[in-house]
Each structure stands twice: as C-alpha cells, then as structure tokens.
mmCIF file of C-alpha atoms and ligand atoms in Angstrom:
data_model
loop_
_atom_site.group_PDB
_atom_site.id
_atom_site.type_symbol
_atom_site.label_atom_id
_atom_site.label_comp_id
_atom_site.label_asym_id
_atom_site.label_seq_id
_atom_site.Cartn_x
_atom_site.Cartn_y
_atom_site.Cartn_z
ATOM 1 C CA MET A 1 0.000 0.000 0.000
ATOM 2 C CA ASN A 2 2.425 2.674 -1.106
ATOM 3 C CA LYS A 3 0.188 4.962 -3.153
ATOM 4 C CA ARG A 4 -1.534 7.885 -1.465
ATOM 5 C CA VAL A 5 -4.806 9.564 -2.327
ATOM 6 C CA VAL A 6 -6.318 12.867 -1.234
ATOM 7 C CA ALA A 7 -10.127 12.804 -1.058
ATOM 8 C CA VAL A 8 -12.051 16.088 -0.948
ATOM 9 C CA ARG A 9 -15.822 16.287 -0.298
ATOM 10 C CA ARG A 10 -18.639 14.199 -1.790
ATOM 11 C CA LEU A 11 -17.370 10.746 -0.751
ATOM 12 C CA ASP A 12 -19.272 8.684 1.784
ATOM 13 C CA GLU A 13 -17.822 5.938 3.979
ATOM 14 C CA ASN A 14 -18.550 3.183 1.464
ATOM 15 C CA HIS A 15 -16.546 4.911 -1.255
ATOM 16 C CA LEU A 16 -13.745 5.863 1.104
ATOM 17 C CA ALA A 17 -13.548 2.229 2.268
ATOM 18 C CA GLN A 18 -13.007 1.077 -1.320
ATOM 19 C CA LEU A 19 -10.104 3.478 -1.633
ATOM 20 C CA ARG A 20 -8.674 2.616 1.788
ATOM 21 C CA GLN A 21 -8.396 -1.046 0.786
ATOM 22 C CA LEU A 22 -5.836 -0.052 -1.817
ATOM 23 C CA PHE A 23 -4.344 3.283 -0.855
ATOM 24 C CA HIS A 24 -3.521 5.501 2.052
ATOM 25 C CA VAL A 25 -6.300 8.113 2.032
ATOM 26 C CA ASP A 26 -6.088 11.670 3.407
ATOM 27 C CA CYS A 27 -9.640 12.909 3.673
ATOM 28 C CA PHE A 28 -10.876 16.525 3.680
ATOM 29 C CA ASP A 29 -14.610 17.098 4.209
ATOM 30 C CA SER A 30 -14.145 20.724 3.299
ATOM 31 C CA LEU A 31 -11.305 23.013 2.345
ATOM 32 C CA GLY A 32 -10.629 26.429 3.787
ATOM 33 C CA PRO A 33 -7.988 28.597 5.437
ATOM 34 C CA ASP A 34 -8.049 26.348 8.537
ATOM 35 C CA ASN A 35 -6.824 23.233 6.786
ATOM 36 C CA GLU A 36 -5.013 24.704 3.784
ATOM 37 C CA GLN A 37 -1.572 23.760 5.074
ATOM 38 C CA ALA A 38 -2.674 20.217 5.883
ATOM 39 C CA TYR A 39 -4.111 19.922 2.358
ATOM 40 C CA ILE A 40 -0.858 21.141 0.756
ATOM 41 C CA GLN A 41 1.069 18.766 2.967
ATOM 42 C CA ALA A 42 -1.122 15.852 1.862
ATOM 43 C CA MET A 43 -0.831 16.847 -1.802
ATOM 44 C CA ARG A 44 2.982 16.774 -1.537
ATOM 45 C CA ARG A 45 2.766 13.015 -1.109
ATOM 46 C CA ALA A 46 -0.365 12.260 -3.145
ATOM 47 C CA HIS A 47 -0.507 10.142 -6.297
ATOM 48 C CA GLY A 48 -4.223 10.707 -6.766
ATOM 49 C CA LEU A 49 -6.779 13.403 -5.975
ATOM 50 C CA ILE A 50 -10.518 12.732 -5.933
ATOM 51 C CA GLY A 51 -13.457 14.962 -5.083
ATOM 52 C CA GLY A 52 -16.044 17.508 -6.068
ATOM 53 C CA LYS A 53 -15.562 21.235 -6.681
ATOM 54 C CA LEU A 54 -11.807 20.758 -6.825
ATOM 55 C CA THR A 55 -9.661 23.800 -7.295
ATOM 56 C CA ILE A 56 -6.088 23.339 -8.241
ATOM 57 C CA ASN A 57 -3.598 25.868 -9.531
ATOM 58 C CA ARG A 58 -0.064 25.816 -10.884
ATOM 59 C CA GLN A 59 1.408 26.487 -7.440
ATOM 60 C CA LEU A 60 -0.378 23.496 -5.915
ATOM 61 C CA LEU A 61 0.679 21.341 -8.867
ATOM 62 C CA ASP A 62 4.282 22.420 -8.242
ATOM 63 C CA GLU A 63 3.798 21.210 -4.665
ATOM 64 C CA SER A 64 2.430 17.851 -5.858
ATOM 65 C CA PRO A 65 5.349 16.129 -7.592
ATOM 66 C CA HIS A 66 3.883 12.606 -7.404
ATOM 67 C CA LEU A 67 0.378 13.473 -8.632
ATOM 68 C CA LYS A 68 -0.646 11.203 -11.511
ATOM 69 C CA VAL A 69 -4.465 11.262 -11.541
ATOM 70 C CA ILE A 70 -7.230 13.716 -10.700
ATOM 71 C CA SER A 71 -10.670 12.141 -10.554
ATOM 72 C CA THR A 72 -13.350 14.810 -10.381
ATOM 73 C CA ILE A 73 -16.845 13.888 -9.197
ATOM 74 C CA SER A 74 -18.465 15.993 -11.890
ATOM 75 C CA VAL A 75 -18.892 15.943 -15.614
ATOM 76 C CA GLY A 76 -17.719 19.562 -15.912
ATOM 77 C CA TYR A 77 -14.034 20.351 -15.444
ATOM 78 C CA ASP A 78 -13.938 24.085 -16.237
ATOM 79 C CA ASN A 79 -12.602 24.597 -12.690
ATOM 80 C CA LEU A 80 -9.445 22.656 -13.526
ATOM 81 C CA PRO A 81 -6.470 23.672 -15.716
ATOM 82 C CA LEU A 82 -6.747 20.934 -18.338
ATOM 83 C CA ASP A 83 -3.840 22.011 -20.561
ATOM 84 C CA GLU A 84 -1.551 22.389 -17.580
ATOM 85 C CA LEU A 85 -2.504 18.914 -16.331
ATOM 86 C CA THR A 86 -1.942 17.378 -19.752
ATOM 87 C CA GLN A 87 1.461 19.041 -20.107
ATOM 88 C CA ARG A 88 2.471 17.626 -16.749
ATOM 89 C CA GLY A 89 1.239 14.145 -17.702
ATOM 90 C CA ILE A 90 -1.517 14.207 -15.079
ATOM 91 C CA LEU A 91 -4.609 12.273 -16.110
ATOM 92 C CA LEU A 92 -7.995 13.916 -15.564
ATOM 93 C CA CYS A 93 -11.069 11.681 -15.203
ATOM 94 C CA ASN A 94 -14.673 12.907 -14.934
ATOM 95 C CA THR A 95 -18.164 11.429 -14.517
ATOM 96 C CA PRO A 96 -20.211 11.753 -17.717
ATOM 97 C CA ASP A 97 -23.354 9.744 -18.574
ATOM 98 C CA VAL A 98 -24.405 8.800 -15.037
ATOM 99 C CA LEU A 99 -25.779 12.313 -14.444
ATOM 100 C CA THR A 100 -27.305 12.959 -17.858
ATOM 101 C CA GLU A 101 -30.927 12.055 -17.100
ATOM 102 C CA THR A 102 -30.945 13.671 -13.666
ATOM 103 C CA THR A 103 -29.534 16.935 -14.993
ATOM 104 C CA ALA A 104 -32.116 16.882 -17.786
ATOM 105 C CA ASP A 105 -34.813 16.348 -15.134
ATOM 106 C CA THR A 106 -33.541 19.508 -13.420
ATOM 107 C CA GLY A 107 -33.721 21.384 -16.713
ATOM 108 C CA PHE A 108 -37.262 20.272 -17.225
ATOM 109 C CA ALA A 109 -38.210 21.109 -13.660
ATOM 110 C CA LEU A 110 -37.031 24.655 -14.402
ATOM 111 C CA ILE A 111 -39.017 24.773 -17.646
ATOM 112 C CA MET A 112 -42.188 23.686 -15.856
ATOM 113 C CA ALA A 113 -41.604 25.836 -12.788
ATOM 114 C CA THR A 114 -40.964 29.029 -14.742
ATOM 115 C CA ALA A 115 -43.721 28.544 -17.321
ATOM 116 C CA ARG A 116 -46.381 27.580 -14.788
ATOM 117 C CA ARG A 117 -45.110 29.944 -12.072
ATOM 118 C CA VAL A 118 -44.936 27.026 -9.649
ATOM 119 C CA VAL A 119 -42.643 28.611 -7.059
ATOM 120 C CA GLU A 120 -44.375 31.978 -7.058
ATOM 121 C CA LEU A 121 -47.879 30.523 -6.789
ATOM 122 C CA ALA A 122 -46.940 27.850 -4.245
ATOM 123 C CA GLU A 123 -45.538 30.671 -2.116
ATOM 124 C CA LEU A 124 -48.782 32.624 -2.537
ATOM 125 C CA VAL A 125 -50.724 29.663 -1.114
ATOM 126 C CA LYS A 126 -48.279 29.147 1.768
ATOM 127 C CA GLN A 127 -48.448 32.836 2.665
ATOM 128 C CA GLY A 128 -52.225 32.489 3.015
ATOM 129 C CA ASN A 129 -52.834 34.740 0.004
ATOM 130 C CA TRP A 130 -55.059 32.373 -2.004
ATOM 131 C CA LEU A 131 -58.153 34.402 -1.474
ATOM 132 C CA GLY A 132 -60.279 33.646 -4.506
ATOM 133 C CA HIS A 133 -60.170 32.695 -8.165
ATOM 134 C CA ILE A 134 -56.790 32.795 -9.823
ATOM 135 C CA ASP A 135 -57.260 35.114 -12.756
ATOM 136 C CA LYS A 136 -55.281 36.343 -15.734
ATOM 137 C CA PRO A 137 -52.531 38.246 -13.867
ATOM 138 C CA LEU A 138 -51.431 34.953 -12.344
ATOM 139 C CA PHE A 139 -51.830 32.715 -15.402
ATOM 140 C CA GLY A 140 -48.765 30.901 -16.696
ATOM 141 C CA LEU A 141 -47.736 29.711 -20.133
ATOM 142 C CA ASP A 142 -48.224 26.356 -21.845
ATOM 143 C CA VAL A 143 -45.187 24.164 -22.199
ATOM 144 C CA HIS A 144 -46.650 21.462 -24.445
ATOM 145 C CA GLY A 145 -46.529 22.180 -28.148
ATOM 146 C CA LYS A 146 -44.055 25.059 -27.756
ATOM 147 C CA VAL A 147 -40.658 25.502 -29.392
ATOM 148 C CA LEU A 148 -37.735 24.281 -27.323
ATOM 149 C CA GLY A 149 -34.329 25.632 -28.350
ATOM 150 C CA ILE A 150 -31.320 23.679 -27.164
ATOM 151 C CA ILE A 151 -27.947 25.401 -27.223
ATOM 152 C CA GLY A 152 -25.456 22.558 -27.116
ATOM 153 C CA MET A 153 -26.920 19.228 -28.183
ATOM 154 C CA GLY A 154 -24.577 17.017 -26.173
ATOM 155 C CA ARG A 155 -25.760 14.218 -23.913
ATOM 156 C CA ILE A 156 -27.643 16.485 -21.486
ATOM 157 C CA GLY A 157 -29.063 18.733 -24.216
ATOM 158 C CA ALA A 158 -30.349 15.650 -26.027
ATOM 159 C CA ALA A 159 -31.954 14.319 -22.852
ATOM 160 C CA VAL A 160 -33.799 17.639 -22.335
ATOM 161 C CA ALA A 161 -34.837 17.621 -25.995
ATOM 162 C CA ARG A 162 -36.161 14.055 -25.673
ATOM 163 C CA ARG A 163 -38.305 15.032 -22.699
ATOM 164 C CA GLY A 164 -39.663 18.030 -24.595
ATOM 165 C CA ALA A 165 -40.353 16.284 -27.894
ATOM 166 C CA LEU A 166 -41.623 12.927 -26.639
ATOM 167 C CA GLY A 167 -43.228 13.986 -23.370
ATOM 168 C CA PHE A 168 -44.626 17.404 -24.232
ATOM 169 C CA GLY A 169 -44.958 17.429 -28.014
ATOM 170 C CA MET A 170 -42.504 20.308 -28.245
ATOM 171 C CA ARG A 171 -40.822 21.283 -31.493
ATOM 172 C CA VAL A 172 -37.083 21.142 -30.972
ATOM 173 C CA ARG A 173 -34.531 23.476 -32.542
ATOM 174 C CA TYR A 174 -30.875 23.117 -31.703
ATOM 175 C CA SER A 175 -27.550 24.776 -32.311
ATOM 176 C CA ASN A 176 -24.484 22.618 -32.085
ATOM 177 C CA SER A 177 -21.053 22.485 -33.676
ATOM 178 C CA SER A 178 -21.982 19.260 -35.490
ATOM 179 C CA PRO A 179 -25.324 17.957 -36.767
ATOM 180 C CA LYS A 180 -27.108 15.196 -34.870
ATOM 181 C CA PRO A 181 -28.908 13.223 -37.584
ATOM 182 C CA ALA A 182 -30.074 10.441 -35.241
ATOM 183 C CA LEU A 183 -31.791 12.994 -32.968
ATOM 184 C CA GLU A 184 -33.301 14.734 -35.977
ATOM 185 C CA THR A 185 -34.906 11.423 -36.969
ATOM 186 C CA GLU A 186 -35.888 10.434 -33.433
ATOM 187 C CA LEU A 187 -37.240 13.791 -32.265
ATOM 188 C CA GLY A 188 -37.822 15.777 -35.452
ATOM 189 C CA ALA A 189 -35.232 18.207 -34.082
ATOM 190 C CA GLN A 190 -34.042 20.876 -36.501
ATOM 191 C CA ARG A 191 -30.521 22.260 -36.430
ATOM 192 C CA CYS A 192 -30.372 25.999 -37.010
ATOM 193 C CA ASP A 193 -28.015 28.869 -36.388
ATOM 194 C CA MET A 194 -28.087 30.678 -33.085
ATOM 195 C CA ASP A 195 -30.026 33.695 -34.377
ATOM 196 C CA GLU A 196 -32.854 31.530 -35.700
ATOM 197 C CA LEU A 197 -32.924 29.506 -32.519
ATOM 198 C CA LEU A 198 -33.152 32.607 -30.357
ATOM 199 C CA ALA A 199 -35.863 34.165 -32.514
ATOM 200 C CA GLN A 200 -38.047 31.049 -32.696
ATOM 201 C CA SER A 201 -37.774 29.451 -29.262
ATOM 202 C CA ASP A 202 -40.245 29.759 -26.413
ATOM 203 C CA PHE A 203 -37.703 28.117 -24.120
ATOM 204 C CA VAL A 204 -33.970 28.516 -24.691
ATOM 205 C CA CYS A 205 -32.068 25.858 -22.782
ATOM 206 C CA ILE A 206 -28.313 26.223 -22.359
ATOM 207 C CA SER A 207 -26.404 22.960 -22.101
ATOM 208 C CA VAL A 208 -22.928 23.745 -23.393
ATOM 209 C CA PRO A 209 -19.781 23.261 -21.334
ATOM 210 C CA LEU A 210 -17.991 26.417 -20.190
ATOM 211 C CA THR A 211 -14.967 27.062 -22.404
ATOM 212 C CA THR A 212 -13.252 30.198 -23.677
ATOM 213 C CA GLU A 213 -15.610 30.037 -26.680
ATOM 214 C CA THR A 214 -18.807 29.743 -24.621
ATOM 215 C CA HIS A 215 -17.877 32.283 -21.928
ATOM 216 C CA GLN A 216 -20.735 34.876 -21.941
ATOM 217 C CA LEU A 217 -22.097 33.294 -25.110
ATOM 218 C CA ILE A 218 -25.535 34.624 -24.175
ATOM 219 C CA GLY A 219 -25.495 38.372 -23.616
ATOM 220 C CA ALA A 220 -27.326 41.583 -24.500
ATOM 221 C CA GLU A 221 -27.337 40.867 -28.224
ATOM 222 C CA ALA A 222 -28.832 37.407 -27.706
ATOM 223 C CA PHE A 223 -31.566 38.731 -25.405
ATOM 224 C CA ARG A 224 -32.564 41.310 -28.030
ATOM 225 C CA LYS A 225 -33.146 38.477 -30.493
ATOM 226 C CA MET A 226 -35.369 36.426 -28.178
ATOM 227 C CA LYS A 227 -39.171 36.585 -27.989
ATOM 228 C CA SER A 228 -40.429 38.854 -25.219
ATOM 229 C CA SER A 229 -42.259 35.836 -23.764
ATOM 230 C CA ALA A 230 -39.261 33.497 -24.011
ATOM 231 C CA ILE A 231 -37.796 31.830 -20.968
ATOM 232 C CA LEU A 232 -34.066 31.220 -20.562
ATOM 233 C CA ILE A 233 -33.047 27.984 -18.837
ATOM 234 C CA ASN A 234 -29.439 27.543 -17.723
ATOM 235 C CA ILE A 235 -28.277 24.142 -16.480
ATOM 236 C CA SER A 236 -24.669 24.399 -17.679
ATOM 237 C CA ARG A 237 -22.452 27.028 -16.075
ATOM 238 C CA GLY A 238 -23.340 30.544 -14.942
ATOM 239 C CA LYS A 239 -20.487 32.148 -16.862
ATOM 240 C CA VAL A 240 -22.010 31.067 -20.192
ATOM 241 C CA VAL A 241 -24.500 33.896 -19.586
ATOM 242 C CA ASP A 242 -23.646 37.577 -19.109
ATOM 243 C CA GLU A 243 -25.575 37.887 -15.855
ATOM 244 C CA ALA A 244 -25.693 41.705 -15.840
ATOM 245 C CA ALA A 245 -27.186 41.604 -19.349
ATOM 246 C CA LEU A 246 -29.695 38.982 -18.192
ATOM 247 C CA ILE A 247 -30.789 41.225 -15.320
ATOM 248 C CA ASP A 248 -31.230 44.121 -17.768
ATOM 249 C CA ALA A 249 -33.165 41.937 -20.216
ATOM 250 C CA LEU A 250 -35.527 40.802 -17.464
ATOM 251 C CA ASN A 251 -35.948 44.325 -16.095
ATOM 252 C CA GLU A 252 -36.717 45.688 -19.541
ATOM 253 C CA GLY A 253 -39.126 42.866 -20.424
ATOM 254 C CA GLN A 254 -36.951 41.738 -23.330
ATOM 255 C CA ILE A 255 -37.536 38.150 -22.226
ATOM 256 C CA GLY A 256 -40.276 36.580 -20.136
ATOM 257 C CA GLY A 257 -38.332 34.816 -17.404
ATOM 258 C CA ALA A 258 -35.434 32.623 -16.442
ATOM 259 C CA GLY A 259 -34.877 29.291 -14.751
ATOM 260 C CA LEU A 260 -31.355 29.171 -13.388
ATOM 261 C CA ASP A 261 -29.505 26.328 -11.717
ATOM 262 C CA VAL A 262 -26.147 28.049 -12.106
ATOM 263 C CA PHE A 263 -24.747 31.547 -11.579
ATOM 264 C CA GLU A 264 -21.668 33.581 -12.424
ATOM 265 C CA GLU A 265 -20.598 33.374 -8.794
ATOM 266 C CA GLU A 266 -21.767 30.535 -6.577
ATOM 267 C CA PRO A 267 -23.393 30.692 -4.124
ATOM 268 C CA VAL A 268 -25.220 33.591 -5.784
ATOM 269 C CA SER A 269 -25.177 36.744 -3.676
ATOM 270 C CA ARG A 270 -28.331 37.217 -1.620
ATOM 271 C CA ASP A 271 -28.326 40.795 -2.999
ATOM 272 C CA SER A 272 -28.590 39.661 -6.625
ATOM 273 C CA PRO A 273 -31.552 41.399 -8.310
ATOM 274 C CA LEU A 274 -32.377 38.020 -9.866
ATOM 275 C CA LEU A 275 -33.578 36.805 -6.492
ATOM 276 C CA GLN A 276 -36.140 39.620 -6.261
ATOM 277 C CA MET A 277 -37.793 38.752 -9.570
ATOM 278 C CA THR A 278 -40.935 36.631 -9.486
ATOM 279 C CA ASN A 279 -40.325 35.460 -13.049
ATOM 280 C CA VAL A 280 -36.964 33.943 -12.082
ATOM 281 C CA VAL A 281 -36.679 30.495 -10.541
ATOM 282 C CA ALA A 282 -33.271 30.106 -8.930
ATOM 283 C CA LEU A 283 -31.801 26.796 -7.766
ATOM 284 C CA PRO A 284 -28.526 26.172 -5.889
ATOM 285 C CA HIS A 285 -26.672 24.229 -8.629
ATOM 286 C CA ILE A 286 -28.528 20.943 -8.069
ATOM 287 C CA GLY A 287 -28.387 19.587 -11.626
ATOM 288 C CA SER A 288 -27.078 16.192 -10.534
ATOM 289 C CA ALA A 289 -27.944 16.394 -6.841
ATOM 290 C CA THR A 290 -30.035 13.301 -6.181
ATOM 291 C CA HIS A 291 -29.051 10.478 -3.840
ATOM 292 C CA GLU A 292 -28.890 7.969 -6.683
ATOM 293 C CA THR A 293 -26.968 10.097 -9.128
ATOM 294 C CA ARG A 294 -24.433 11.502 -6.685
ATOM 295 C CA ALA A 295 -23.740 7.934 -5.497
ATOM 296 C CA ALA A 296 -23.280 6.789 -9.113
ATOM 297 C CA MET A 297 -20.956 9.742 -9.812
ATOM 298 C CA ALA A 298 -18.871 9.001 -6.729
ATOM 299 C CA GLN A 299 -18.621 5.320 -7.666
ATOM 300 C CA LEU A 300 -17.534 6.156 -11.207
ATOM 301 C CA ALA A 301 -14.921 8.579 -9.881
ATOM 302 C CA VAL A 302 -13.632 5.939 -7.436
ATOM 303 C CA ASP A 303 -13.485 3.326 -10.223
ATOM 304 C CA ASN A 304 -11.643 5.782 -12.469
ATOM 305 C CA LEU A 305 -9.101 6.592 -9.789
ATOM 306 C CA ILE A 306 -8.456 2.961 -8.852
ATOM 307 C CA LEU A 307 -8.081 1.856 -12.469
ATOM 308 C CA ALA A 308 -5.812 4.739 -13.376
ATOM 309 C CA LEU A 309 -3.571 4.378 -10.315
ATOM 310 C CA GLN A 310 -3.275 0.670 -11.052
ATOM 311 C CA GLY A 311 -2.043 1.470 -14.545
ATOM 312 C CA GLU A 312 -5.257 0.449 -16.277
ATOM 313 C CA TRP A 313 -7.523 2.391 -18.644
ATOM 314 C CA PRO A 314 -10.192 4.245 -16.601
ATOM 315 C CA LYS A 315 -13.871 4.323 -17.570
ATOM 316 C CA SER A 316 -13.896 8.013 -18.484
ATOM 317 C CA ALA A 317 -10.806 10.108 -19.063
ATOM 318 C CA VAL A 318 -10.806 13.693 -20.336
ATOM 319 C CA ASN A 319 -7.193 13.943 -21.571
ATOM 320 C CA GLU A 320 -6.780 10.455 -23.011
ATOM 321 C CA GLN A 321 -3.549 11.527 -24.705
ATOM 322 C CA VAL A 322 -1.845 11.266 -21.314
ATOM 323 C CA LEU A 323 -2.887 7.618 -21.162
ATOM 324 C CA ALA A 324 -2.023 6.904 -24.759
ATOM 325 C CA ALA A 325 1.512 8.152 -24.132
ATOM 326 C CA LYS A 326 1.863 5.659 -21.289
ATOM 327 C CA HIS A 327 0.359 2.552 -22.934
HETATM 328 C C1 DGY B 1 -21.205 18.615 -13.010
HETATM 329 O O1 DGY B 1 -21.079 17.405 -12.815
HETATM 330 O O2 DGY B 1 -20.426 19.253 -13.701
HETATM 331 C C2 DGY B 1 -22.375 19.268 -12.356
HETATM 332 O O3 DGY B 1 -22.432 20.613 -12.624
HETATM 333 C C3 DGY B 1 -22.387 19.016 -10.874
HETATM 334 O O4 DGY B 1 -21.309 19.602 -10.243
#
C-alpha cells in the first residue's frame, strides 16, 4: 500500500472504504484557510486526488510532484487547468453519462416551474394569500406544443430535448457544432443557427460546457433576439450567460423569465436582483444532486481513480492523450 490519495468532499464511507483497501487516504470534508496547510502537505505526497468542486492551480501542482491522476466527481471540469494537467502528464477523469438524465430532469423542472409559475404561486398559497379565483394576472404559459431551443446538443441537451419532444410534443430546434442526424430522426429536431434559434424558441435551454468560446455566449445581443415571452433555462455554467445583461433583459421585459440552476458566482449573492424577480426560478446548482446520481458519480470517480492508479484504462478520461503516451 504505497500509493496515497487525497479525497475532498462528496465521498461517503462506502466509497472511502473502497479506496482505503488499496491506498492511504487523506480525507478533507471541506477546504478552507483552517486546513489549507494540511491539504498542501497531503498533496505533496499524493498520487491521486478525488473529489467535487476541486480547485487546483499551478502552485499546488508544483507542490504535488507525485500526482498522476485527478478524478473529479463531476462531468464539468472548467474549474481545472486541463492544458496544464496534460502538459504535466496528469490524467484527468470525470463522470459523464451517469448524471445525464438527472440533470435533464432539473432542466425540465425549471421549464415547468418558470412557465407555470410554480414557485411563485406555491408561495402565494403558503403565505395564506389564495383568497379567490386565480385570474389572468397569475396565469402561466403552456409548455406542451411550444418551441424548445437547445444550445449545445450534447448528452444532457439531447436528454432535455427528448423530454420536450416525446413527453410534451414540443418542437425542438438546436444549435451545435456538429449535426445530430439520429436525434433529428428520433425527435424531429431541426438544427439551425443561433439567431434563428433565439428568434423562434419559447424556451432557450443552455447545455454547453464552459470554455473560452462559450464564456458569456448569451449576452445583451442574444436577449434582443429572443421573444419577449421566451424563458431562458441555464443548467450548464453561470459564466455562459452575461448575468448583468440577463438582469437588464428581465428588467426591460426583453424576455419573459429565467430558470437558473447556475450563476456567475456561486453561491449567488443574496443581494442579486435576480432573487427579487418573481419570473426567475433560482436553484442552488442541483443539476445532478439526487441520492442515486451523486452515489453513481462518486462510484464512477472511485473506479476511475483505482483503475488509473493501477495502470489500467479508466472508464472516463478527459485527456486520453496522457494515457495513450503511457500505454
Ligand atoms: C457537473 O457534474 O459538472 C455538475 O455541474 C455538478 O457539479
């Protein structure tokens, strides 16, 4: 048992036990100024790092000479310096697929909640303000039969599109770097450019990863092109949207509402104007946060780490070129 692993957040005893059978494990339930030195100390000897919401910079990498594998318990890895890791020959593994359906469920929950004003009206009842007939000022919008625009038709985008087309008879438009002929056949989805998608969609759902190309992809110009009744759904990363422009668009009635699971800064500030708007449904980044899915993500991350540290091919690697160089 000579290899050492640092485990940060999101691992329960069962997963830690699997790691402890094979490695020495230094475990950190949270990271902060109090245990920063202990974390750096552990990283100096670590061969593997596993956890959620990992942050790692060049300085910490310099302090981690033995590090061979980072196994993030997330599909997204925009918080990690991929090129730097690849250059240093450090393998990065993530957890795709196991969270696809759950994250799409979250997207659809936001579509339903915003269109039918679920949060706002549930609150009205709880506050004891259901005093008579609900009339026009409190009516919502239909979801079924509407146009659903998907920006980024990857696994999660496709799963949202499937729910819309097959469950709610929605007409799906999508913008994506490559066409998806199988989804076009299955769902009648139509690929179009971003301008068309924005102009035609009743719901615009963002499901692209955050990269330098997608940073603030949706800003003032995009909001001007959307229908005034359209609802923006963001289940990817907050920084894909220019949040100040979103606030302006909502204030000026350029769009009808927003369902947001992610924000530019997380946790979102309690002073954000978004939180004062009744036509905004805000969630605390819970795309994949169910018992079943988080357990599946943790297991996949554990499997990836064990395989990779044992010199085998992991189930899901981001920078496979690191592996290829070694095999
Ligand atoms: C992911 O896996 O990237 C989700 O956003 C949850 O963190």
